[in-house]
Amino acid sequence: MNPARWPLPASAEATANIAMVKYWGKRDAALNLPAADSVAVCLDSFPTRVDVTPCAAAEDEVWWSGRPVPPPRIGRFLRVLAILREQSGCRSAVRADVRSQIPDAVGLAGSSAAMAAFALAASTAMGVELSPRELSITARLGSGSASRSVPGGFVRWHRGHQEDGSDSYAEEFASAAHWPDLRLLAVIVSREPKAVSSTVGMIRTARTAPLYPMFVEQCGRLAADAQAAIASRDFGWLARTAELSAQTMHGVCLTARPPILYVRPLTVELVEHVTELSRTLPLFFTLDAGPNPFLVTLAPHDETVAAEVARAFPDVEILRCGVGGGVRIVA
Ligand code: DP6
């Protein structure tokens, strides 16, 4: 390899993934190694695009929606670039431009898509060829959940046991075509940035919440259940598993010191309404570190679910998605 050739311009796209069994807590914060396995569904819509280009400036630059990413947030991107530089020998600075179609900082997993696309665009720009497993590991160094936006479809992120994180990566266990009827609806009840980031929230929970060990202990079992429920397309089993994972994550956050409450009154009303609707429709909810639930249902009921939610909550915005994804190079 001739390092002087690199970097070349490269662009990649990825979509967010929504955890059915949550990642909440790290066994190693520097390497984003999770305390437990997690299982997620990758979305087919609202991709995030990252363009990496050579940069004349002395330092690397990362721009998000046309604005420079400030410290400490840029540190995640720089960490990924540092690892890639070790592998490529490329010393010149790069500029990355992130354009996300997902509202930023509202808990809709936009950073998972951005970091997965960034890992692919930057590694390609620097001439580093990575296997899917290595790419998932590289994305993980920027943000844990980004490891799951690399493969696409239905994915499991292995906790792994190695201290260097070489066995902690996400892989597809079923393709999007395995369950084409599955539909996800993001319900945006608030666009306010969350007060406590996922990173800070999970570290605080692990350090201070008395119920945290119990939460971690159940994650492995729930991940196995979610994978088996998806493999057998058992909607009811997936619903029970995913709701339990989200509820215990939010429950354990409430027992942190100081407590963390991500939901808003409207979130609670919506969840109650969804529970009511789920008596007659295939439907469940999940909640990440924010007030905006994702609803999961089966086609053709997504039309009815969207209409019912819009009728009861006229001010919320609803984004409808299917299963898909997988990071890719784009022109
Ligand atoms: C609630 O991947 O954003 O969405 O690894 O610190 O970047 P870092 O955290 P992040 O956490 C996601 C948390 C979650 C659950 C999940 O997606 O599994």
mmCIF file of N, CA and C in Angstrom, residues 21-22 35-39 156 159 214-227 241:
data_model
loop_
_atom_site.group_PDB
_atom_site.id
_atom_site.type_symbol
_atom_site.label_atom_id
_atom_site.label_comp_id
_atom_site.label_asym_id
_atom_site.label_seq_id
_atom_site.Cartn_x
_atom_site.Cartn_y
_atom_site.Cartn_z
ATOM 1 N N VAL A 21 -33.949 -6.065 22.061
ATOM 2 C CA VAL A 21 -33.351 -6.311 23.381
ATOM 3 C C VAL A 21 -32.215 -5.299 23.510
ATOM 4 N N LYS A 22 -32.315 -4.454 24.517
ATOM 5 C CA LYS A 22 -31.479 -3.255 24.606
ATOM 6 C C LYS A 22 -30.054 -3.521 25.074
ATOM 7 N N ALA A 35 -22.177 -4.861 28.187
ATOM 8 C CA ALA A 35 -22.288 -5.784 29.328
ATOM 9 C C ALA A 35 -23.006 -7.065 28.922
ATOM 10 N N ALA A 36 -23.801 -7.007 27.835
ATOM 11 C CA ALA A 36 -24.614 -8.174 27.447
ATOM 12 C C ALA A 36 -24.903 -8.134 25.951
ATOM 13 N N ASP A 37 -25.398 -9.243 25.418
ATOM 14 C CA ASP A 37 -25.831 -9.306 24.014
ATOM 15 C C ASP A 37 -27.064 -8.418 23.806
ATOM 16 N N SER A 38 -27.253 -7.942 22.581
ATOM 17 C CA SER A 38 -28.496 -7.254 22.236
ATOM 18 C C SER A 38 -28.947 -7.711 20.848
ATOM 19 N N VAL A 39 -30.239 -7.496 20.571
ATOM 20 C CA VAL A 39 -30.838 -7.931 19.295
ATOM 21 C C VAL A 39 -31.600 -6.747 18.706
ATOM 22 N N ARG A 156 -27.794 -9.648 15.747
ATOM 23 C CA ARG A 156 -27.437 -9.847 17.157
ATOM 24 C C ARG A 156 -26.026 -9.325 17.361
ATOM 25 N N ARG A 159 -21.837 -9.870 22.861
ATOM 26 C CA ARG A 159 -21.085 -9.213 23.937
ATOM 27 C C ARG A 159 -19.595 -9.479 23.794
ATOM 28 N N MET A 214 -29.365 -7.304 38.102
ATOM 29 C CA MET A 214 -30.510 -8.127 37.694
ATOM 30 C C MET A 214 -30.865 -7.859 36.229
ATOM 31 N N PHE A 215 -30.781 -6.584 35.851
ATOM 32 C CA PHE A 215 -31.068 -6.205 34.465
ATOM 33 C C PHE A 215 -30.103 -6.919 33.515
ATOM 34 N N VAL A 216 -28.816 -6.868 33.828
ATOM 35 C CA VAL A 216 -27.809 -7.483 32.940
ATOM 36 C C VAL A 216 -28.024 -8.985 32.861
ATOM 37 N N GLU A 217 -28.357 -9.568 33.999
ATOM 38 C CA GLU A 217 -28.524 -11.015 34.038
ATOM 39 C C GLU A 217 -29.635 -11.487 33.083
ATOM 40 N N GLN A 218 -30.682 -10.670 32.962
ATOM 41 C CA GLN A 218 -31.799 -11.112 32.108
ATOM 42 C C GLN A 218 -31.540 -10.836 30.619
ATOM 43 N N CYS A 219 -30.554 -9.967 30.296
ATOM 44 C CA CYS A 219 -30.343 -9.578 28.884
ATOM 45 C C CYS A 219 -30.003 -10.775 27.995
ATOM 46 N N GLY A 220 -29.126 -11.650 28.474
ATOM 47 C CA GLY A 220 -28.710 -12.788 27.659
ATOM 48 C C GLY A 220 -29.889 -13.685 27.329
ATOM 49 N N ARG A 221 -30.750 -13.891 28.337
ATOM 50 C CA ARG A 221 -31.935 -14.739 28.152
ATOM 51 C C ARG A 221 -32.903 -14.081 27.168
ATOM 52 N N LEU A 222 -33.091 -12.761 27.332
ATOM 53 C CA LEU A 222 -34.008 -12.047 26.433
ATOM 54 C C LEU A 222 -33.467 -12.029 25.003
ATOM 55 N N ALA A 223 -32.149 -11.899 24.851
ATOM 56 C CA ALA A 223 -31.566 -11.889 23.498
ATOM 57 C C ALA A 223 -31.817 -13.230 22.814
ATOM 58 N N ALA A 224 -31.651 -14.317 23.563
ATOM 59 C CA ALA A 224 -31.907 -15.650 22.995
ATOM 60 C C ALA A 224 -33.383 -15.783 22.621
ATOM 61 N N ASP A 225 -34.265 -15.275 23.490
ATOM 62 C CA ASP A 225 -35.714 -15.331 23.208
ATOM 63 C C ASP A 225 -36.057 -14.521 21.967
ATOM 64 N N ALA A 226 -35.525 -13.300 21.868
ATOM 65 C CA ALA A 226 -35.857 -12.434 20.730
ATOM 66 C C ALA A 226 -35.378 -13.074 19.428
ATOM 67 N N GLN A 227 -34.184 -13.640 19.466
ATOM 68 C CA GLN A 227 -33.657 -14.277 18.243
ATOM 69 C C GLN A 227 -34.549 -15.458 17.843
ATOM 70 N N THR A 241 -41.072 -10.128 24.751
ATOM 71 C CA THR A 241 -39.635 -10.020 25.031
ATOM 72 C C THR A 241 -39.168 -8.568 24.887
#
